[in-house]
mmCIF file of C-alpha atoms and ligand atoms in Angstrom:
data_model
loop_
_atom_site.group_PDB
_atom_site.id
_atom_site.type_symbol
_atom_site.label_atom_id
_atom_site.label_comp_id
_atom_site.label_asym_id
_atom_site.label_seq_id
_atom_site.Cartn_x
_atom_site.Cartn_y
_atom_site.Cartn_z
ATOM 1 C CA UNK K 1 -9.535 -18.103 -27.320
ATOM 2 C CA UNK K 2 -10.677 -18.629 -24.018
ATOM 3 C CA UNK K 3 -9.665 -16.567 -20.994
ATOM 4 C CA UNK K 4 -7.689 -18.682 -18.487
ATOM 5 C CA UNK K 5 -7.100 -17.321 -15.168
ATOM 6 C CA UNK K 6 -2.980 -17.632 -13.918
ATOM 7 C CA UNK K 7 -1.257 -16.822 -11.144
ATOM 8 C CA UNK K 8 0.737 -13.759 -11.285
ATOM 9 C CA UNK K 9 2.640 -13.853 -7.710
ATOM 10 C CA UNK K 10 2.347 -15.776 -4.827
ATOM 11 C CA UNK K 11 3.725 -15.105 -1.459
ATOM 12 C CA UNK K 12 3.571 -16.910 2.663
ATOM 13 C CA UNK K 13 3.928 -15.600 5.981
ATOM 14 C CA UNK K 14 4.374 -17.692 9.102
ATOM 15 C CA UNK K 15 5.379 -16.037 12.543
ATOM 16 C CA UNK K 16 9.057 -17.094 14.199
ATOM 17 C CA UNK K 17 7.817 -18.693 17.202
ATOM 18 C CA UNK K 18 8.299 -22.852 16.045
ATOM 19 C CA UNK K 19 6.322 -25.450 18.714
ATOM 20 C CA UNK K 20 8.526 -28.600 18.931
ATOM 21 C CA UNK K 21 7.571 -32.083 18.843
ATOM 22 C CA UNK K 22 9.521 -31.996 21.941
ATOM 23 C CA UNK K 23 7.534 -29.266 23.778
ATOM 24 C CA UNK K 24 4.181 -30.492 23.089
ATOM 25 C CA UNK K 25 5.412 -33.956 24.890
ATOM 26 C CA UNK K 26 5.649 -31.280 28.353
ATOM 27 C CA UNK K 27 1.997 -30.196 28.034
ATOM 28 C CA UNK K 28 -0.039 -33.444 26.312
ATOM 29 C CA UNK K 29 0.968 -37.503 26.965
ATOM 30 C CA UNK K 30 2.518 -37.471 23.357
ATOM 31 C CA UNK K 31 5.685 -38.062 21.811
ATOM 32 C CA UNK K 32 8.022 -37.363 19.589
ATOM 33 C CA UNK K 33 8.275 -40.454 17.702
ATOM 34 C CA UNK K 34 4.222 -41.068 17.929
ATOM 35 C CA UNK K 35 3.836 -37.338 16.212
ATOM 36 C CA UNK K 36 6.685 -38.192 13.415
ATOM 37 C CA UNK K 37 5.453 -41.434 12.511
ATOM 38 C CA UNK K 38 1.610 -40.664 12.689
ATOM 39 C CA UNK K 39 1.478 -37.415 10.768
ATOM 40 C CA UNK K 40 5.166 -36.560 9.867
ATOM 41 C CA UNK K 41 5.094 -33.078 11.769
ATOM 42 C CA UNK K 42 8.249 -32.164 13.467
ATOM 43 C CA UNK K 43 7.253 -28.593 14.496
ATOM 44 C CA UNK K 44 4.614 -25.776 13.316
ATOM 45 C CA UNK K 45 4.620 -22.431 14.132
ATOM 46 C CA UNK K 46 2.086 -20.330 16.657
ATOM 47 C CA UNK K 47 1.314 -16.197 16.590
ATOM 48 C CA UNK K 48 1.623 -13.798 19.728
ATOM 49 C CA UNK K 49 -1.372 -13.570 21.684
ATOM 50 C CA UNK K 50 -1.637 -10.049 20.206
ATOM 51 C CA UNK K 51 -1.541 -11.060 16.482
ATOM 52 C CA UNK K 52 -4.551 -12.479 14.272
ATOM 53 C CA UNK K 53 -5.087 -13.594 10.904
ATOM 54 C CA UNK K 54 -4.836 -10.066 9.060
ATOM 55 C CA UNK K 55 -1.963 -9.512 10.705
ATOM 56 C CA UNK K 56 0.141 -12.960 8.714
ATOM 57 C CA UNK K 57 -2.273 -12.000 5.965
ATOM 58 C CA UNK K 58 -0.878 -8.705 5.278
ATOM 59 C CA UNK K 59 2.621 -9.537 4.807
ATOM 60 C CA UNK K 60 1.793 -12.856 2.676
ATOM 61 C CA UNK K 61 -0.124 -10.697 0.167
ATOM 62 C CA UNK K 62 2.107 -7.727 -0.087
ATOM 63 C CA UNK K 63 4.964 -10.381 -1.500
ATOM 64 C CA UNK K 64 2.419 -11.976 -3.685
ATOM 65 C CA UNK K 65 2.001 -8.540 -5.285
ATOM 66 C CA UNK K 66 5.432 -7.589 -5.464
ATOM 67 C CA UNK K 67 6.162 -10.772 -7.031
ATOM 68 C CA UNK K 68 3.183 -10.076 -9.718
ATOM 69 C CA UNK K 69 4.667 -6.618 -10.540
ATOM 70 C CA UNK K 70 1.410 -5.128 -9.066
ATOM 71 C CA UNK K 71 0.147 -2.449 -6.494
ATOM 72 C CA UNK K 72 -2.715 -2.507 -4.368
ATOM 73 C CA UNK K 73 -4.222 -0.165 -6.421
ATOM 74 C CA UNK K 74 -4.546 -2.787 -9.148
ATOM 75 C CA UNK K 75 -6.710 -5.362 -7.247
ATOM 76 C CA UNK K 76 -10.189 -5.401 -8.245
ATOM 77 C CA UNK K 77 -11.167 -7.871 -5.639
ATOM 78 C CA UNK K 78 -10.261 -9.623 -2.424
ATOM 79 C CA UNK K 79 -10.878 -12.750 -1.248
ATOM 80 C CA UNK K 80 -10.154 -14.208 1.959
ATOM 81 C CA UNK K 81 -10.650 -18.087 3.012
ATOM 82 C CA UNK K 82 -10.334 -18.668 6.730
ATOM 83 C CA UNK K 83 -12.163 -20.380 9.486
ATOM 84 C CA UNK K 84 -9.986 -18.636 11.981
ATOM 85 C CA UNK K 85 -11.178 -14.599 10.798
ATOM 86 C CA UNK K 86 -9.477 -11.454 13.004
ATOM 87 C CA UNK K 87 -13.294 -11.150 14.188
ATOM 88 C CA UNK K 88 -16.844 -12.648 12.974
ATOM 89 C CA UNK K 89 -17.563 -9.937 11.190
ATOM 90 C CA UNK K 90 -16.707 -8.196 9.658
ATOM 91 C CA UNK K 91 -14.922 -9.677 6.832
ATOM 92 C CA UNK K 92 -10.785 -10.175 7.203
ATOM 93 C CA UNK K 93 -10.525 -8.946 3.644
ATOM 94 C CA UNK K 94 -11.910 -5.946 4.196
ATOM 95 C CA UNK K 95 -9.489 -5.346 6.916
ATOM 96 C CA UNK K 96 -6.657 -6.743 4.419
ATOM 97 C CA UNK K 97 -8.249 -4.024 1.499
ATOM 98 C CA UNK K 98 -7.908 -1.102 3.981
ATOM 99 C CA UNK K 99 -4.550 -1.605 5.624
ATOM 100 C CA UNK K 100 -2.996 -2.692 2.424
ATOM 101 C CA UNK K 101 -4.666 0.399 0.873
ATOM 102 C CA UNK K 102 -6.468 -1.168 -2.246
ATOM 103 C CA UNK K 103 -9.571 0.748 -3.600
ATOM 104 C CA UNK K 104 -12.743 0.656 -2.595
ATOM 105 C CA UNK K 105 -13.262 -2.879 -4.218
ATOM 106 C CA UNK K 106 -14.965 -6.174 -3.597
ATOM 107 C CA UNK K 107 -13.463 -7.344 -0.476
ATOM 108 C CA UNK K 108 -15.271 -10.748 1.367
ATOM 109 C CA UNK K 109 -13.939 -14.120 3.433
ATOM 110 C CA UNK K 110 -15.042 -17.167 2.513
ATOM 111 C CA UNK K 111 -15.401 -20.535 5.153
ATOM 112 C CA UNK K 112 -14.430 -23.772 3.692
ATOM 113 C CA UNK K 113 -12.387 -25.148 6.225
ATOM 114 C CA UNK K 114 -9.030 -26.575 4.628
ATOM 115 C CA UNK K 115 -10.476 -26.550 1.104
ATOM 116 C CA UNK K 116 -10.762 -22.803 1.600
ATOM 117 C CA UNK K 117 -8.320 -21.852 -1.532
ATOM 118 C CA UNK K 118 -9.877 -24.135 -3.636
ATOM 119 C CA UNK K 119 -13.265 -22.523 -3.065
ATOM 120 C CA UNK K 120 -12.086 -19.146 -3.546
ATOM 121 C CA UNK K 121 -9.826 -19.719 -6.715
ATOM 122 C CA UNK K 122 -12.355 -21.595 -8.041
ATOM 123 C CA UNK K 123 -14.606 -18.421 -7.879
ATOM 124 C CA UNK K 124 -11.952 -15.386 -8.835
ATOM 125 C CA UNK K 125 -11.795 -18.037 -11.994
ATOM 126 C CA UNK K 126 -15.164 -17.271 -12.937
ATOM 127 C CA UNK K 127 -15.032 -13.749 -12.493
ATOM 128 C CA UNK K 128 -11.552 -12.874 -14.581
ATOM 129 C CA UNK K 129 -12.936 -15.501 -17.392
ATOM 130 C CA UNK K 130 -15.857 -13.634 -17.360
ATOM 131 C CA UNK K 131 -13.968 -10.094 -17.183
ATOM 132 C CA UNK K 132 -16.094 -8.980 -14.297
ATOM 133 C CA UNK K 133 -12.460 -8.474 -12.744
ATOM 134 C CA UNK K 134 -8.990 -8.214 -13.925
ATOM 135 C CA UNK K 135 -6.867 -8.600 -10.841
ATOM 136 C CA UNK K 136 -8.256 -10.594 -7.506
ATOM 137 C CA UNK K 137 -5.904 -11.410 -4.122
ATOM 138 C CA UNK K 138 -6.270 -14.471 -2.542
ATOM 139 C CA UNK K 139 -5.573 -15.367 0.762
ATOM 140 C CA UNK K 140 -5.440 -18.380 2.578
ATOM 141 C CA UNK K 141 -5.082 -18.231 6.184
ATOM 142 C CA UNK K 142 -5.653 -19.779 9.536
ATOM 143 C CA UNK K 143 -4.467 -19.408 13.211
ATOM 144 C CA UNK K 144 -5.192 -22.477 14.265
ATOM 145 C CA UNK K 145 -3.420 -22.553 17.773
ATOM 146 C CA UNK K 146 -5.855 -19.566 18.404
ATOM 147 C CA UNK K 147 -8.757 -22.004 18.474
ATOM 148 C CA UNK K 148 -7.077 -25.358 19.562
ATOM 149 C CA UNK K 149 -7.640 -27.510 22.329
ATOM 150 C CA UNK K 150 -4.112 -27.485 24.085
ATOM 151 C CA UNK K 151 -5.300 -30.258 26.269
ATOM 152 C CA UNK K 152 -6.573 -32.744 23.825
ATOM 153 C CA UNK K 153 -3.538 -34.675 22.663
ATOM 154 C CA UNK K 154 -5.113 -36.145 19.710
ATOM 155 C CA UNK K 155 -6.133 -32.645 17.861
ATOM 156 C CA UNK K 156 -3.183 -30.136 19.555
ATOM 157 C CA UNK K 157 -0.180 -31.357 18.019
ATOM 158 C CA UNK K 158 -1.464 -30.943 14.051
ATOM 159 C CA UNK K 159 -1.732 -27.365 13.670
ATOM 160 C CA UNK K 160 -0.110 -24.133 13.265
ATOM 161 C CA UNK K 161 -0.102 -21.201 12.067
ATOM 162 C CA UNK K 162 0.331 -19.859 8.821
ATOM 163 C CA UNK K 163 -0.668 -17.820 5.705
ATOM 164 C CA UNK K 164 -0.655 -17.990 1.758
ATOM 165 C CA UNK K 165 -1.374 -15.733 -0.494
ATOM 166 C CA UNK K 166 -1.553 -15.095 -4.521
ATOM 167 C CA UNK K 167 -2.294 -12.414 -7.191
ATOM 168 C CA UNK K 168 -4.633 -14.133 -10.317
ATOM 169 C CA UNK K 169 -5.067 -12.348 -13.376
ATOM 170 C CA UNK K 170 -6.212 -13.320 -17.305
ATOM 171 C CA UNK K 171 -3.981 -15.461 -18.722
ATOM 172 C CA UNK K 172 -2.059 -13.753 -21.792
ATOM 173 C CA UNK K 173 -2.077 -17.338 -23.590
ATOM 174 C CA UNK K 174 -4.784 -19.606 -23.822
ATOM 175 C CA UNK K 175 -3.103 -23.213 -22.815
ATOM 176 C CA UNK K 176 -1.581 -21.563 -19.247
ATOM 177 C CA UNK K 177 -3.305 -21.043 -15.852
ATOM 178 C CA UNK K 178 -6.013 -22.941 -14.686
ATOM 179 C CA UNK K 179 -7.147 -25.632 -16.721
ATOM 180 C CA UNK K 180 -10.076 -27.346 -14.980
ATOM 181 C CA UNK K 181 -11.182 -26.938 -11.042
ATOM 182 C CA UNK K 182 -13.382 -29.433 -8.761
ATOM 183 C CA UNK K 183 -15.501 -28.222 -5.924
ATOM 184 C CA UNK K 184 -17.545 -30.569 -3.260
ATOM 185 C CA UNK K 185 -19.264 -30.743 -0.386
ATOM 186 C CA UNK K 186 -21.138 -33.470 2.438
ATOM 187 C CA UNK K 187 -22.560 -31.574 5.039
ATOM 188 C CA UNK K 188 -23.720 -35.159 6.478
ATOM 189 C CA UNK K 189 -19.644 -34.920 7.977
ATOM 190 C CA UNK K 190 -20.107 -31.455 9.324
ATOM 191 C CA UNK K 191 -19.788 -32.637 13.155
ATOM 192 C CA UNK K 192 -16.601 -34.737 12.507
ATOM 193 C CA UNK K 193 -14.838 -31.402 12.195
ATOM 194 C CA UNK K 194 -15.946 -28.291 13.931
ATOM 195 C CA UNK K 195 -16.366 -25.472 16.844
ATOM 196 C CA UNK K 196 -19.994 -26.209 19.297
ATOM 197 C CA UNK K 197 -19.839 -22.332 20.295
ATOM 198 C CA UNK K 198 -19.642 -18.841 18.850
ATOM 199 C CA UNK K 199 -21.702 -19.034 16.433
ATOM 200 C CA UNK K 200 -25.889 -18.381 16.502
ATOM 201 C CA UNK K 201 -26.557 -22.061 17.276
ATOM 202 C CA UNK K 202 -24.559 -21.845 20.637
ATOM 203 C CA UNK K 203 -23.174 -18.034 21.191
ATOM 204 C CA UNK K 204 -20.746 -17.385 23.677
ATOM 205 C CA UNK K 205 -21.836 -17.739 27.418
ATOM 206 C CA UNK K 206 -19.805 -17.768 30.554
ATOM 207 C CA UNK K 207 -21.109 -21.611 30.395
ATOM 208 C CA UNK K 208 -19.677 -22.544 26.867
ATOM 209 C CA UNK K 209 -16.559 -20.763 28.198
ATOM 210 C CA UNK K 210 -15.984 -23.077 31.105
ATOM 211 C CA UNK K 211 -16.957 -26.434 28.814
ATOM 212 C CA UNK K 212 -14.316 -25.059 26.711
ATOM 213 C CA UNK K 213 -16.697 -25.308 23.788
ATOM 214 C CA UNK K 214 -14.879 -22.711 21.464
ATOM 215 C CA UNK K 215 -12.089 -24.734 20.079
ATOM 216 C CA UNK K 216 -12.007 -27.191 17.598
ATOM 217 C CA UNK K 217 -13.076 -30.682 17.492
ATOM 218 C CA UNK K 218 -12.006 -33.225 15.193
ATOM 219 C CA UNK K 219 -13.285 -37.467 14.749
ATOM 220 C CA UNK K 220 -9.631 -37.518 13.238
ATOM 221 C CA UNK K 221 -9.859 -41.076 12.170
ATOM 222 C CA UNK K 222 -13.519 -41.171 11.053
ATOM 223 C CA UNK K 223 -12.245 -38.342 8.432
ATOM 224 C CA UNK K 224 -8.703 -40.125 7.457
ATOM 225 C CA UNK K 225 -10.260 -42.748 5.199
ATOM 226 C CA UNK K 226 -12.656 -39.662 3.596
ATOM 227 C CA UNK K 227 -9.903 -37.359 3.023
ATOM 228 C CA UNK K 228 -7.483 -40.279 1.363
ATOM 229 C CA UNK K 229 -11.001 -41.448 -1.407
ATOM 230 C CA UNK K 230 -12.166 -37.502 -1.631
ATOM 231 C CA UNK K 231 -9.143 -35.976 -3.297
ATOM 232 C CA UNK K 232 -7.836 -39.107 -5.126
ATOM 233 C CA UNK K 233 -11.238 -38.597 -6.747
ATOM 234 C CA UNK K 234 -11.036 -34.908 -7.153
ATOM 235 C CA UNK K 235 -7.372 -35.791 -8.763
ATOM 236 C CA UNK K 236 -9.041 -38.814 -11.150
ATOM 237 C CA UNK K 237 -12.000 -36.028 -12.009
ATOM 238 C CA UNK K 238 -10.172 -33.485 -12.923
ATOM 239 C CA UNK K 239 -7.256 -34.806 -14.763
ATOM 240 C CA UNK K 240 -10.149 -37.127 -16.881
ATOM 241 C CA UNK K 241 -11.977 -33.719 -18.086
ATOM 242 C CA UNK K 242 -8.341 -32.404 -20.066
ATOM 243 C CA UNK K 243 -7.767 -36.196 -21.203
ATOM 244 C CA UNK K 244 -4.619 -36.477 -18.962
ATOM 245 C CA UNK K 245 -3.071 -39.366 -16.756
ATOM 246 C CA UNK K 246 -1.523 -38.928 -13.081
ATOM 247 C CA UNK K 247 1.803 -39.464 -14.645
ATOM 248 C CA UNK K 248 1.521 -36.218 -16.889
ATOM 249 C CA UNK K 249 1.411 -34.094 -13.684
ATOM 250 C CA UNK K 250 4.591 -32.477 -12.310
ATOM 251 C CA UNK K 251 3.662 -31.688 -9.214
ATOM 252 C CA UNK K 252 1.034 -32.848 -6.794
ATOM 253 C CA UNK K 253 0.148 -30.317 -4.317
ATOM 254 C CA UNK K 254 -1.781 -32.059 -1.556
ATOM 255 C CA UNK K 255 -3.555 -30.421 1.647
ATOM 256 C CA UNK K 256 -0.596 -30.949 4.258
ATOM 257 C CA UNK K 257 -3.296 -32.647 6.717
ATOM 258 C CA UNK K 258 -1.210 -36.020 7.898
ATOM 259 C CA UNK K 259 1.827 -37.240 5.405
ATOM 260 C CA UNK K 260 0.230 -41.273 5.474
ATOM 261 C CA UNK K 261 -2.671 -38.774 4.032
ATOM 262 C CA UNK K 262 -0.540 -37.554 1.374
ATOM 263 C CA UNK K 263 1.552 -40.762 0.715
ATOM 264 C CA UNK K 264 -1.486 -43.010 0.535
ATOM 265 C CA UNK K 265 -3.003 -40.849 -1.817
ATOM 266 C CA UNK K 266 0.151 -40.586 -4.298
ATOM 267 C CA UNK K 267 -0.057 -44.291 -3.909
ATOM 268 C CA UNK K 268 -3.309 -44.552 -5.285
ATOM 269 C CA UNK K 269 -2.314 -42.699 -8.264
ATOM 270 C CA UNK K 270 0.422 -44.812 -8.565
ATOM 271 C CA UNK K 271 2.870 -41.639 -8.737
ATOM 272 C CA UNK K 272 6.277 -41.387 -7.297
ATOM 273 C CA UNK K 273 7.074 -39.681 -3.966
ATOM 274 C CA UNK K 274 9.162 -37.105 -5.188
ATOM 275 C CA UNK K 275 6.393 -35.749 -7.289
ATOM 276 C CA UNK K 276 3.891 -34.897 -4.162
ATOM 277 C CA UNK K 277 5.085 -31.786 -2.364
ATOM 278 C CA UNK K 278 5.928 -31.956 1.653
ATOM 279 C CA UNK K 279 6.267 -29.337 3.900
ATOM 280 C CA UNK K 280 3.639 -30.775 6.927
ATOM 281 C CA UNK K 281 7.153 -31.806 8.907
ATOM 282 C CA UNK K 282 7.534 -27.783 9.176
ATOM 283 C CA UNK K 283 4.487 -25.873 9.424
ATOM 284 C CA UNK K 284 1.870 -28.796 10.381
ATOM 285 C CA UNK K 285 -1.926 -28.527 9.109
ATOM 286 C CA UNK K 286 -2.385 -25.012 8.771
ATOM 287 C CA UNK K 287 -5.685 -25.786 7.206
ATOM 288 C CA UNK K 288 -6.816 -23.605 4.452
ATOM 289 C CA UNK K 289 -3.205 -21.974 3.981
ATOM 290 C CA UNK K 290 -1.193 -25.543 3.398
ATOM 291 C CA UNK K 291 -1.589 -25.666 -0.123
ATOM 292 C CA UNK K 292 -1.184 -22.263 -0.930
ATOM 293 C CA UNK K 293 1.984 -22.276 1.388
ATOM 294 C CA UNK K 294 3.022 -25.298 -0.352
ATOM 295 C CA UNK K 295 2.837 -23.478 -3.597
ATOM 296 C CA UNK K 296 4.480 -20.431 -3.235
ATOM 297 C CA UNK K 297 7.546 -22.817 -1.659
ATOM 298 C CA UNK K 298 7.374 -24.968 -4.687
ATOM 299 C CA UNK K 299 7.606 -22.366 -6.993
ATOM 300 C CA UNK K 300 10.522 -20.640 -4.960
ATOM 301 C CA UNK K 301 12.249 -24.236 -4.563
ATOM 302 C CA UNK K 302 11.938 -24.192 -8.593
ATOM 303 C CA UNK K 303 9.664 -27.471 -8.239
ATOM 304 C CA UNK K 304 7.085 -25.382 -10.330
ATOM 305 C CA UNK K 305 8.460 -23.744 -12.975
ATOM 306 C CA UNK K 306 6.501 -22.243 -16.457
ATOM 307 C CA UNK K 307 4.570 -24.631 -18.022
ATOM 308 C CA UNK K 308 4.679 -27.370 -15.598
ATOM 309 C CA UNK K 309 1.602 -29.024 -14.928
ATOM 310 C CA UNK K 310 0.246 -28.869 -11.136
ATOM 311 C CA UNK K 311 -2.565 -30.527 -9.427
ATOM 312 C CA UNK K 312 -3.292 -28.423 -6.196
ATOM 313 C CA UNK K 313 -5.973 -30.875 -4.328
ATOM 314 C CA UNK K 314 -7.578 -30.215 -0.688
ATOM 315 C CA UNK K 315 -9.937 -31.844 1.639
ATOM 316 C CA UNK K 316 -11.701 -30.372 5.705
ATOM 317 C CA UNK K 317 -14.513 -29.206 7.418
ATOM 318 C CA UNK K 318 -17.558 -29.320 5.908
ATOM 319 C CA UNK K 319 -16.738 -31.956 4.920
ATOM 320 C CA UNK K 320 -15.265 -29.700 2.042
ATOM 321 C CA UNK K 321 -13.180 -31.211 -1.118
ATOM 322 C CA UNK K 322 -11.657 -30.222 -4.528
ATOM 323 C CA UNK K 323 -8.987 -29.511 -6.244
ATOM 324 C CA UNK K 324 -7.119 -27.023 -9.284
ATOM 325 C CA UNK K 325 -5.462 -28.019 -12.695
ATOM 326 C CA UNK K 326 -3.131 -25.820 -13.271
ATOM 327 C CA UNK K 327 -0.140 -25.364 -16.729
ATOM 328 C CA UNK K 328 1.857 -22.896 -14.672
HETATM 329 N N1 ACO X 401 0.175 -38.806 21.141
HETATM 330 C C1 ACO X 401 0.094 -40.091 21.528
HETATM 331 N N2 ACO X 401 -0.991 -40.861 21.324
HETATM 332 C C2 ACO X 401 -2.042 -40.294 20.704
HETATM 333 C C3 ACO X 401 -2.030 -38.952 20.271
HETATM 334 C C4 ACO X 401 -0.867 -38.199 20.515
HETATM 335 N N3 ACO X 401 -0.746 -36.907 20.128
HETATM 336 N N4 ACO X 401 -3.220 -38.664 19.668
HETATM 337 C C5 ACO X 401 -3.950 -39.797 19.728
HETATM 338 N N5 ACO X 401 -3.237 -40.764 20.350
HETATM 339 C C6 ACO X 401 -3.639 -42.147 20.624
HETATM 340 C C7 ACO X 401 -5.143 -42.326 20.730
HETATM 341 O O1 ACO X 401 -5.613 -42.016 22.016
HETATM 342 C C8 ACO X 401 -5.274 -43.794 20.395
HETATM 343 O O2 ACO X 401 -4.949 -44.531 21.548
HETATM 344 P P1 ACO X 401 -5.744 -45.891 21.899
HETATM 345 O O3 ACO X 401 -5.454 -46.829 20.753
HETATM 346 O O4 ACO X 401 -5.141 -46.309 23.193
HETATM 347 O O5 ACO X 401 -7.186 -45.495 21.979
HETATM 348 C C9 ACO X 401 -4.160 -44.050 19.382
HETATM 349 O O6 ACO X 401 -3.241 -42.951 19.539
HETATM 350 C C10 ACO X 401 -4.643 -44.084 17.961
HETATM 351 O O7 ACO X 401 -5.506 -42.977 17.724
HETATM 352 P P2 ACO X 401 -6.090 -42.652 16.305
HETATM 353 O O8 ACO X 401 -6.958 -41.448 16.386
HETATM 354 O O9 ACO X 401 -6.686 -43.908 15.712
HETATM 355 O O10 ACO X 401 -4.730 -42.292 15.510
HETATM 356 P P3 ACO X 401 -4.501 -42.145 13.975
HETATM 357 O O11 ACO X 401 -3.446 -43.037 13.552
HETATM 358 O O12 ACO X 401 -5.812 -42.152 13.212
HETATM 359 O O13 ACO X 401 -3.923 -40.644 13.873
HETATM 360 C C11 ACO X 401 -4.704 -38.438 13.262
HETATM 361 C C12 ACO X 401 -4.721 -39.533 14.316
HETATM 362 C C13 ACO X 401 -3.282 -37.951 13.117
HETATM 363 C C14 ACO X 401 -5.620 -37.304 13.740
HETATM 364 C C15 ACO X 401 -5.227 -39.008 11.916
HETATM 365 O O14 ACO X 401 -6.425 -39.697 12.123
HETATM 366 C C16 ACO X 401 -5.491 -37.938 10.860
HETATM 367 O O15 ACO X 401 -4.558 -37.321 10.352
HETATM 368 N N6 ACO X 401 -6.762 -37.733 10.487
HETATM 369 C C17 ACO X 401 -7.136 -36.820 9.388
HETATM 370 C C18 ACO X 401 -7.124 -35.391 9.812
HETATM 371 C C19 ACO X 401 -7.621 -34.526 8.692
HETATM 372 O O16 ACO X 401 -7.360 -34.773 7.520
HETATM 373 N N7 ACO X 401 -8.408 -33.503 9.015
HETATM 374 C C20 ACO X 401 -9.041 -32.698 7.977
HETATM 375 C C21 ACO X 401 -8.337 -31.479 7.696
HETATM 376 S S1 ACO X 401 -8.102 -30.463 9.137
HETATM 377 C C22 ACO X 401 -9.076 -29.048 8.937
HETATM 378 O O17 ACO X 401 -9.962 -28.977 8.131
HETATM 379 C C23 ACO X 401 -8.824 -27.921 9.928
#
C-alpha cells in the first residue's frame, strides 16, 4: 500500500483592519465598479505597521494543529512559503518553530511567489511517503500591503493580507490524501512579477529608497493570459495521470489572483461555477496564502467534506505554476 500524505487540520488568520473598494478610490484614480468588475475584489485586509508575517502565521498554524488533534511537539518539520518573510533571513519558520515551541526540528521558508503551497506540499509529500517525517506544518503567508506600491493604481488595489496554514501527516488509507501533484517553472517571466531592490542584485541604498524600488511590480496583463493556459494545464495534467475528467472533481480550488482568472479557467474545463471556490471579493490576492485560505474556508463551509475530490491549482512569480489532487 502506498503511503499517501493527508491533511490532518487546516487553519487561516487575517488581521481586522478591511481596505474598501471605496477607500482605495481616496488614495489611487480607481473605482469601485472598475475594481468589482475587473478582479471581483470588494475589500482585503492590511496588518499594523508593527505586525509581520510570523505574527498571522502563528495563529493560522496553532488552529491547524488544534484541528489535527496535535501539539507542537509532534511536528517533525516546518515549512514556510512566503515572498513577504518577517526578515531575509533568517527563515520565518524558524521563528514560527520557536514561538510556537516545536522541537528542535527542520524548520525552512520556501519562495515561490503565489504557487508557494504548492511547492511546499508538494515537498512534505515526499518526505512523509518516504517516512523521513511523520508530521510537517505548512504555512502559507504573505503581507502584501507591506511591499505594495500604494501609488500605482494598477497593482495596489489586488492585495492583502493574509495567512493559511495546515498539519499533513501519512494517510491511514491508501485511496485518501494527495493523489498526484504538478510543479513548474519559466524563469524567462521572472521580470513580469517582482521587487528591483533588497536583494544582492540591487541591495538597499538611500537611492533605491527614493526610486521606491522595494515594492512590487507586476506586467498584470502580460501574465493574465499565462496564468488562465498554466493552471488549466496543470488541472488537464494532473487529473489525466489518475484517469479522471474535470467533471469528477468536487471542488476546484483556484489561486484567488483576478475572478475573470478563475471563471475563464472553470470555463475551459467546461465545469460549473458553483464548483470553483471564491473568496477574492474578501481577502483579494493574498498570493501564496489564497489557496490555502480558500481551503481551510471550504472545508469549514462543508464544501470539502471526506472523500471529496479537490483540485487545489496556483499560478505567480517566477513565473511559478502547479497544482494538488487531493480525495479529502
Ligand atoms: N482603476 C482604474 N483603472 C485602472 C486601474 C485601477 N485600479 N488599474 C489599471 N487601470 C487602467 C489602466 O491604466 C488601463 O487604462 P488605459 O486603457 O487607459 O491604458 C486600463 O485600466 C486597462 O488596464 P489593464 O492592465 O489592461 O487591465 P486588466 O483588465 O488587464 O486588469 C489586472 C488588470 C487586474 C492586473 C489583470 O491584468 C490581472 O488580474 N492580471 C493577472 C494578475 C496575476 O495573476 N498575477 C499573478 C499572481 S500575483 C503574485 O504572484 C503576487
Amino acid at each position: 500500500m502506498i503511503t499517501r500524505s493527508r491533511v490532518f487540520g487546516t487553519g487561516m488568520a487575517v488581521p481586522d483592519h478591511i481596505i474598501t473598494n471605496e477607500y482605495l478610490s481616496t488614495i489611487v484614480d480607481t473605482s469601485d465598479e472598475w475594481i468589482r468588475t475587473r478582479t471581483g475584489m470588494k475589500e482585503r485586509r492590511q496588518v499594523r505597521p508593527d505586525q509581520a508575517a510570523s505574527d498571522l502565521a502563528i495563529p493560522a498554524s496553532q488552529q491547524a494543529l488544534e484541528e489535527a488533534g496535535l501539539s507542537p511537539q509532534d511536528l517533525d518539520m516546518i515549512i514556510v512559503a512566503t515572498i513577504s518573510p518577517d526578515t531575509l533571513f533568517p527563515s520565518t519558520a524558524c521563528i514560527i518553530q520557536d514561538k510556537i515551541g516545536a522541537r528542535q526540528i527542520p524548520a525552512f521558508d520556501i519562495s515561490a511567489g503565489c504557487t508557494g503551497a504548492i511547492y511546499a506540499h508538494t515537498l512534505a509529500d515526499q518526505l512523509i511517503r518516504t517516512g523521513h517525517s511523520k508530521y510537517i506544518l505548512i504555512i502559507g503567508v504573505e503581507l502584501l500591503t507591506k511591499i505594495t506600491n500604494w501609488s500605482d493604481r494598477s497593482t495596489c488595489v489586488l492585495f492583502g493580507d493574509g495567512a493559511g496554514a495546515s498539519v499533513v501527516g501519512p494517510s491511514e488509507n491508501g485511496s485518501s490524501g494527495l493523489l498526484g501533484h504538478h510543479i513548474a517553472s519559466d524563469g524567462k517571466g521572472a521580470s513580469m512579477l517582482y521587487i528591483p531592490a533588497g536583494g544582492s542584485r540591487m541591495p538597499a541604498s538611500r537611492e533605491t529608497v527614493d526610486k521606491n524600488l522595494h515594492v512590487l511590480f507586476m506586467k498584470g496583463n502580460e501574465i493574465y493570459k499565462t496564468a488562465i493556459s498554466t493552471m488549466s494545464e496543470s488541472c488537464h495534467i494532473l487529473l489525466k495521470q489518475e484517469g479522471l475528467t474535470p467533471q469528477d472533481v468536487d471542488l476546484f480550488v483556484f489561486h484567488q489572483a483576478n475572478l475573470r482568472i478563475l471563471e475563464a479557467v472553470g470555463k475551459r474545463l467546461r465545469v460549473s461555477p458553483d464548483r470553483v471556490f471564491v473568496n477574492i471579493h474578501k481577502y483579494g490576492n493574498t498570493s501564496t496564502a489564497t489557496t490555502m485560505m480558500a481551503v481551510h474556508e471550504a472545508v469549514q463551509e462543508g464544501k470539502i467534506q471526506r472523500g471529496s475530490l479537490v483540485l487545489q491549482v496556483a499560478f505567480g512569480a517566477g513565473l511559478t505554476w502547479g497544482g494538488l489532487l487531493w480525495r479529502w
